[in-house]
Amino acid sequence: MLSNCATWRNLTAKNEIGKRFAKRRECLLFYGEVSSNGGMEVSRLTFFRFIVVFLSIAPLMQDSATAWDVDGHELVAAMAYSRLNPKAQQAVANFAREMQTPDQPYDAITIACWMDDLRKNNPSMPYHGLFLSWHFIDLGIEAGDPQPSWDPGDDNEIHGNVVQALKRALVVLKGGSDPYVKTRAMACAMVMHLVADIHQPLHAATHYFRSGGFLHHDAGGNKEEVVNGPVEDSKFNLHAFWDSAWRASFDEASGRVILDERYQDRGAHDPTVVLHLAEILVKQSPSPNIDLETHIDEWARESNQLARDFVYREVTATESPKYCRLSSGYVAKANVMAQQRLVLAASRLVVLLNNTLGAEGVANPPPSYPPGPPSFQ
């Protein structure tokens, strides 16, 4: 059990921001309990009360971007943060305040969107335009497909993949150093984003094929357009569908995929929009036989297997390999699967952050990975 609220009150807040986070903690301690594995057991009412207080005092104005879409990342971050132990929660909140942005500061939820914000047309943002390939890994779906690197060493801030990126960030989160992940705050932002990314099946799979004597691939479904996507998006592709599958449904009348309009690009981060769904999803638990410990290679293989078994296999082919059609059954199953992946990502993120930022004692930092070749930006 958590100690009572006085334990937190006895920690003096050194400034107004500190006082605000102390108030958040009082509310969380009052309503929550810590389970034997360090996670927070939260009722639906508990979760709602905590997030309302948290968001009411947090700056939320940031631009949006895609990976899972922005609300998907905020869902994972909100579900995970509510179950972190107090030490890990405080560390995440502190790291969020360290992250630099030309707009208002990040908070412990929106920090999960930092890596996507680097894609935006805002050159004044530190690290703008870097780490773009760190969101995914191009694992093939057929025997004999090219194999990417699993360990850091041939990567840099321009080239690399999500497996290498998570391994680098985890070293820094544990107190080590890295030539590209400069601070623990950066490492925290990366981990909170990339743990979600690696659980999206098409962030760990791509379809290789030969054409004109050369080997090509579909960039994780980005080059495979969905002919019956949302009417307002004429370039909707298979990857974009899976980024938003957690909020997708099928309109029988038009035969098209539709996306829940409550969760759409608003031009600003606003986690309050996803609160109701987060309340529901946070009560779901992954199957007891699923390993929640941090095995980055296995997470990628798991997502890749889903892409092999369902994502690519069950789409409806068209006359052109550049296009596909999604059936009502496909969309319904994908919606359930995507929400399950978000819940699993959040559960694994809880374990990772509690075991690093929330651990008692000081462990020896792990060895650093070597730098890759110069990027020649």
Coordinates of C-alpha atoms in Angstrom, one line a residue:
M1 CA 0.0 0.0 0.0
L2 CA 1.0 3.6 -0.5
S3 CA 1.7 5.6 2.6
N4 CA -0.8 8.3 3.3
C5 CA -0.9 11.7 1.8
A6 CA 1.3 13.2 4.5
T7 CA 4.3 11.3 3.0
W8 CA 4.0 13.4 -0.2
R9 CA 3.1 16.6 1.6
N10 CA 6.4 16.4 3.6
L11 CA 8.3 16.8 0.4
T12 CA 8.6 20.6 0.1
A13 CA 7.9 22.0 -3.3
K14 CA 10.6 24.4 -4.2
N15 CA 8.6 26.5 -6.7
E16 CA 5.1 26.9 -8.0
I17 CA 5.4 24.1 -10.6
G18 CA 6.7 21.8 -7.8
K19 CA 3.7 22.7 -5.8
R20 CA 1.4 21.9 -8.6
F21 CA 2.9 18.5 -9.1
A22 CA 2.8 17.9 -5.4
K23 CA -1.0 18.6 -5.5
R24 CA -1.3 16.1 -8.4
R25 CA 0.4 13.5 -6.2
E26 CA -1.8 14.2 -3.2
C27 CA -4.8 13.5 -5.3
L28 CA -3.3 10.3 -6.7
L29 CA -2.2 9.1 -3.3
F30 CA -5.6 9.7 -1.9
Y31 CA -7.4 7.7 -4.6
G32 CA -4.9 5.0 -5.6
E33 CA -3.1 2.0 -4.3
V34 CA 0.2 0.4 -5.5
S35 CA 0.1 -3.2 -6.4
S36 CA 2.8 -5.8 -5.7
N37 CA 4.5 -5.2 -9.0
G38 CA 4.7 -1.4 -8.4
G39 CA 1.8 -0.6 -10.7
M40 CA -1.1 1.6 -9.7
E41 CA -4.4 -0.2 -9.3
V42 CA -7.0 2.3 -10.5
S43 CA -10.7 2.2 -10.6
R44 CA -12.5 4.0 -13.4
L45 CA -13.4 6.8 -10.9
T46 CA -9.9 6.9 -9.6
F47 CA -8.4 7.3 -13.1
F48 CA -10.9 10.0 -14.1
R49 CA -10.3 12.0 -10.9
F50 CA -6.5 11.8 -11.2
I51 CA -6.4 12.8 -14.9
V52 CA -8.9 15.7 -14.5
V53 CA -6.7 17.2 -11.7
F54 CA -3.5 16.5 -13.7
L55 CA -4.7 18.0 -16.9
S56 CA -6.4 21.0 -15.3
I57 CA -3.0 22.4 -14.2
A58 CA -0.8 21.2 -17.1
P59 CA 0.2 23.2 -20.2
L60 CA -1.2 21.5 -23.3
M61 CA -0.5 23.6 -26.3
Q62 CA 1.6 21.7 -28.8
D63 CA 1.2 20.9 -32.4
S64 CA 0.0 17.4 -33.4
A65 CA 1.7 14.8 -35.6
T66 CA 1.4 11.1 -36.5
A67 CA 2.9 7.7 -35.6
W68 CA 0.2 6.0 -33.9
D69 CA -1.8 9.3 -34.3
V70 CA -1.3 11.9 -31.5
D71 CA -4.3 10.8 -29.5
G72 CA -3.0 7.2 -29.6
H73 CA 0.3 8.2 -28.1
E74 CA -1.5 10.3 -25.4
L75 CA -3.7 7.3 -24.6
V76 CA -0.7 5.1 -24.0
A77 CA 1.1 7.8 -22.0
A78 CA -2.0 8.5 -19.8
M79 CA -2.7 4.9 -19.1
A80 CA 1.0 4.2 -18.2
Y81 CA 1.5 7.4 -16.1
S82 CA -1.5 6.6 -13.9
R83 CA 0.1 3.3 -13.0
L84 CA 3.7 4.3 -12.4
N85 CA 5.0 4.3 -8.8
P86 CA 5.5 7.7 -7.2
K87 CA 9.2 7.9 -7.9
A88 CA 8.8 7.1 -11.6
Q89 CA 5.9 9.6 -11.9
Q90 CA 8.0 12.4 -10.4
A91 CA 10.9 11.6 -12.7
V92 CA 8.7 11.6 -15.8
A93 CA 7.2 14.9 -14.7
N94 CA 10.6 16.4 -14.1
F95 CA 12.0 15.2 -17.5
A96 CA 8.9 16.6 -19.3
R97 CA 9.7 20.1 -17.9
E98 CA 13.3 19.8 -19.2
M99 CA 12.3 19.2 -22.8
Q100 CA 12.7 22.2 -25.0
T101 CA 10.1 23.5 -27.4
P102 CA 9.4 26.9 -28.9
D103 CA 5.8 26.5 -27.7
Q104 CA 4.6 25.9 -24.2
P105 CA 6.4 23.1 -22.1
Y106 CA 5.5 19.5 -22.3
D107 CA 3.9 17.6 -19.4
A108 CA 4.1 14.0 -18.3
I109 CA 1.5 13.0 -21.0
T110 CA 2.4 15.2 -23.9
I111 CA 6.1 14.3 -23.6
A112 CA 5.2 11.1 -25.5
C113 CA 4.5 13.3 -28.6
W114 CA 8.0 15.0 -28.7
M115 CA 9.5 12.6 -31.3
D116 CA 6.6 13.3 -33.7
D117 CA 6.8 17.0 -33.1
L118 CA 10.4 16.9 -34.5
R119 CA 8.8 16.1 -37.9
K120 CA 7.0 19.4 -38.0
N121 CA 7.9 22.4 -40.0
N122 CA 9.4 24.2 -37.1
P123 CA 13.2 24.6 -37.6
S124 CA 13.6 26.5 -34.3
M125 CA 12.8 23.3 -32.4
P126 CA 15.9 21.6 -31.1
Y127 CA 16.7 18.3 -33.0
H128 CA 14.2 19.3 -35.7
G129 CA 14.2 16.8 -38.5
L130 CA 16.3 14.2 -36.7
F131 CA 15.5 10.6 -35.7
L132 CA 12.9 10.2 -38.4
S133 CA 13.8 6.6 -39.1
W134 CA 13.9 5.7 -35.4
H135 CA 10.1 5.2 -35.3
F136 CA 10.0 1.9 -37.2
I137 CA 12.0 -1.2 -38.3
D138 CA 11.7 -2.6 -41.8
L139 CA 11.3 -6.3 -41.0
G140 CA 10.1 -8.3 -44.0
I141 CA 7.2 -10.7 -44.0
E142 CA 8.6 -13.4 -46.2
A143 CA 11.5 -15.8 -45.7
G144 CA 14.6 -14.5 -47.4
D145 CA 13.7 -10.8 -47.0
P146 CA 16.5 -8.4 -46.0
Q147 CA 17.3 -8.3 -42.3
P148 CA 17.9 -4.9 -40.6
S149 CA 20.4 -4.5 -37.8
W150 CA 19.1 -5.3 -34.3
D151 CA 21.8 -3.7 -32.3
P152 CA 23.1 -0.1 -32.4
G153 CA 26.4 0.6 -34.1
D154 CA 25.6 1.2 -37.8
D155 CA 23.0 3.8 -36.9
N156 CA 23.0 7.6 -36.3
E157 CA 20.6 10.4 -35.8
I158 CA 19.6 10.1 -39.5
H159 CA 19.6 6.4 -40.0
G160 CA 18.5 3.6 -37.7
N161 CA 15.4 1.8 -36.5
V162 CA 13.1 1.6 -33.5
V163 CA 14.9 -1.4 -32.0
Q164 CA 18.2 0.3 -32.1
A165 CA 16.7 3.6 -30.8
L166 CA 15.0 1.9 -27.8
K167 CA 18.2 0.2 -26.9
R168 CA 20.1 3.5 -27.0
A169 CA 17.5 5.4 -25.0
L170 CA 17.3 2.6 -22.4
V171 CA 21.0 2.9 -21.7
V172 CA 20.7 6.6 -21.1
L173 CA 17.5 6.1 -19.0
K174 CA 19.5 3.8 -16.8
G175 CA 22.3 6.4 -16.2
G176 CA 24.6 5.6 -19.1
S177 CA 25.5 7.8 -22.1
D178 CA 24.9 7.8 -25.8
P179 CA 26.3 9.9 -28.7
Y180 CA 22.8 10.7 -30.0
V181 CA 20.5 10.6 -26.9
K182 CA 22.1 13.4 -25.0
T183 CA 20.0 13.6 -21.8
R184 CA 17.8 11.4 -19.6
A185 CA 14.9 13.7 -20.5
M186 CA 15.4 12.9 -24.2
A187 CA 15.6 9.2 -23.4
C188 CA 12.4 9.4 -21.4
A189 CA 10.6 11.2 -24.2
M190 CA 11.9 8.6 -26.7
V191 CA 11.0 5.6 -24.6
M192 CA 7.4 6.9 -24.0
H193 CA 6.9 7.4 -27.7
L194 CA 8.8 4.4 -29.2
V195 CA 7.4 1.7 -26.9
A196 CA 4.0 2.7 -28.4
D197 CA 5.4 2.8 -31.9
I198 CA 6.9 -0.7 -31.8
H199 CA 3.5 -2.1 -30.8
Q200 CA 1.9 -0.8 -34.1
P201 CA 2.3 -3.8 -36.4
L202 CA 3.3 -1.8 -39.5
H203 CA 6.0 -0.1 -37.5
A204 CA 7.7 -3.5 -37.5
A205 CA 6.9 -4.9 -40.9
T206 CA 7.1 -4.1 -44.6
H207 CA 6.3 -5.9 -47.8
Y208 CA 9.3 -6.5 -50.0
F209 CA 8.9 -7.2 -53.7
R210 CA 10.9 -7.1 -56.9
S211 CA 10.1 -4.8 -59.8
G212 CA 12.2 -4.0 -62.9
G213 CA 14.9 -6.2 -61.5
F214 CA 15.2 -4.2 -58.3
L215 CA 14.1 -4.9 -54.7
H216 CA 11.5 -2.5 -53.4
H217 CA 9.2 -2.4 -50.4
D218 CA 6.0 -0.7 -49.5
A219 CA 7.4 1.3 -46.5
G220 CA 5.2 -0.5 -44.0
G221 CA 2.0 0.0 -46.0
N222 CA 2.7 3.7 -46.7
K223 CA 2.7 2.9 -50.5
E224 CA -0.4 0.8 -50.5
E225 CA -3.4 3.1 -50.8
V226 CA -6.8 2.1 -49.4
V227 CA -9.4 2.6 -52.0
N228 CA -12.3 2.9 -49.5
G229 CA -10.6 5.1 -47.0
P230 CA -12.3 8.1 -45.4
V231 CA -14.0 10.3 -48.1
E232 CA -12.1 13.4 -46.9
D233 CA -8.7 11.7 -47.4
S234 CA -8.0 10.6 -51.0
K235 CA -4.5 9.4 -50.2
F236 CA -5.4 7.2 -47.2
N237 CA -3.0 4.3 -47.1
L238 CA -2.7 1.0 -45.2
H239 CA -0.1 2.4 -42.7
A240 CA -2.3 5.5 -42.0
F241 CA -5.2 3.1 -41.3
W242 CA -3.2 1.2 -38.7
D243 CA -2.0 4.4 -37.1
S244 CA -5.7 5.3 -36.5
A245 CA -7.2 1.8 -36.4
W246 CA -8.0 2.1 -32.6
R247 CA -10.6 4.8 -33.6
A248 CA -11.8 3.3 -36.9
S249 CA -15.1 1.8 -37.9
F250 CA -16.8 0.8 -41.1
D251 CA -19.8 2.6 -42.7
E252 CA -21.9 0.0 -44.3
A253 CA -23.9 2.5 -46.3
S254 CA -20.9 4.0 -48.1
G255 CA -18.6 1.0 -47.8
R256 CA -15.9 3.2 -46.5
V257 CA -13.6 3.3 -43.4
I258 CA -14.6 6.2 -41.1
L259 CA -12.5 7.6 -38.2
D260 CA -14.1 8.8 -35.0
E261 CA -14.3 12.6 -35.4
R262 CA -13.8 13.1 -31.6
Y263 CA -10.1 12.2 -32.2
Q264 CA -8.7 14.2 -35.1
D265 CA -6.0 16.7 -35.8
R266 CA -6.8 19.8 -33.7
G267 CA -3.5 21.5 -34.2
A268 CA -2.7 21.2 -30.5
H269 CA -2.1 18.4 -28.0
D270 CA -5.1 18.0 -25.8
P271 CA -5.2 14.7 -23.8
T272 CA -8.6 15.6 -22.3
V273 CA -10.1 14.5 -25.5
V274 CA -9.1 10.8 -24.9
L275 CA -10.0 10.7 -21.2
H276 CA -13.2 8.7 -21.6
L277 CA -11.6 6.0 -23.7
A278 CA -8.5 6.0 -21.5
E279 CA -10.8 5.3 -18.5
I280 CA -12.2 2.3 -20.3
L281 CA -9.0 0.9 -21.7
V282 CA -6.9 1.3 -18.5
K283 CA -9.2 -1.3 -16.8
Q284 CA -8.3 -3.9 -19.4
S285 CA -5.3 -6.1 -18.7
P286 CA -3.2 -8.1 -21.2
S287 CA -3.5 -11.8 -21.0
P288 CA -1.7 -13.3 -18.0
N289 CA 0.6 -15.3 -20.3
I290 CA 2.0 -12.2 -22.0
D291 CA 5.4 -11.2 -20.9
L292 CA 5.5 -7.5 -19.8
E293 CA 9.2 -7.3 -19.1
T294 CA 11.4 -5.3 -21.5
H295 CA 12.5 -7.5 -24.4
I296 CA 12.8 -5.0 -27.3
D297 CA 13.7 -7.5 -30.0
E298 CA 10.7 -9.7 -29.1
W299 CA 8.3 -6.7 -29.2
A300 CA 9.3 -6.1 -32.8
R301 CA 9.0 -9.8 -33.7
E302 CA 5.5 -9.9 -32.1
S303 CA 4.3 -6.9 -34.1
N304 CA 5.8 -8.3 -37.2
Q305 CA 4.0 -11.6 -36.7
L306 CA 0.6 -9.7 -36.5
A307 CA 1.5 -8.0 -39.8
R308 CA 2.2 -11.4 -41.3
D309 CA -0.8 -13.2 -39.9
F310 CA -3.5 -10.5 -40.3
V311 CA -2.5 -7.0 -41.4
Y312 CA -1.3 -7.9 -44.9
R313 CA -2.9 -11.3 -45.3
E314 CA -6.5 -10.2 -44.7
V315 CA -6.7 -7.1 -46.9
T316 CA -8.8 -7.4 -50.0
A317 CA -6.6 -7.2 -53.1
T318 CA -7.5 -5.1 -56.1
E319 CA -6.4 -5.2 -59.7
S320 CA -3.3 -3.1 -58.9
P321 CA -0.8 -4.1 -56.1
K322 CA -0.7 -0.4 -55.2
Y323 CA -4.2 -0.4 -53.9
C324 CA -6.2 -2.5 -51.4
R325 CA -9.7 -2.5 -50.0
L326 CA -10.6 -3.1 -46.4
S327 CA -13.7 -5.1 -45.5
S328 CA -16.1 -4.4 -42.6
G329 CA -14.8 -7.5 -40.9
Y330 CA -11.2 -6.4 -41.3
V331 CA -11.9 -3.0 -39.9
A332 CA -13.7 -4.4 -36.9
K333 CA -11.0 -6.8 -36.1
A334 CA -8.3 -4.2 -36.6
N335 CA -10.0 -1.8 -34.2
V336 CA -10.0 -4.4 -31.4
M337 CA -6.5 -5.4 -32.1
A338 CA -5.2 -1.9 -32.2
Q339 CA -6.8 -1.1 -28.9
Q340 CA -5.3 -4.2 -27.4
R341 CA -1.9 -3.1 -28.7
L342 CA -2.2 0.3 -27.0
V343 CA -3.1 -1.4 -23.7
L344 CA -0.2 -3.8 -24.0
A345 CA 2.2 -0.9 -24.9
A346 CA 1.1 1.0 -21.8
S347 CA 1.5 -2.0 -19.6
R348 CA 5.0 -2.7 -20.8
L349 CA 5.9 1.0 -20.5
V350 CA 4.8 0.9 -16.8
V351 CA 7.2 -2.0 -16.1
L352 CA 10.0 -0.4 -18.0
L353 CA 9.7 3.0 -16.3
N354 CA 9.1 1.5 -12.8
N355 CA 12.2 -0.7 -13.2
T356 CA 14.4 2.3 -14.3
L357 CA 13.1 5.6 -13.1
G358 CA 11.2 4.1 -10.2
A359 CA 13.7 1.6 -8.9
E360 CA 15.2 1.9 -5.4
G361 CA 19.0 2.3 -5.1
V362 CA 21.5 3.3 -7.6
A363 CA 22.6 0.7 -10.2
N364 CA 25.8 0.8 -12.2
P365 CA 25.1 2.4 -15.6
P366 CA 25.2 0.0 -18.5
P367 CA 27.9 0.3 -21.2
S368 CA 27.3 2.7 -24.0
Y369 CA 26.7 1.7 -27.6
P370 CA 29.2 3.0 -30.1
P371 CA 28.4 5.8 -32.5
G372 CA 27.5 4.9 -36.1
P373 CA 29.0 6.4 -39.2
P374 CA 28.8 10.2 -39.7
S375 CA 25.4 11.3 -40.9
F376 CA 26.7 14.1 -43.2
Q377 CA 23.5 16.1 -42.8

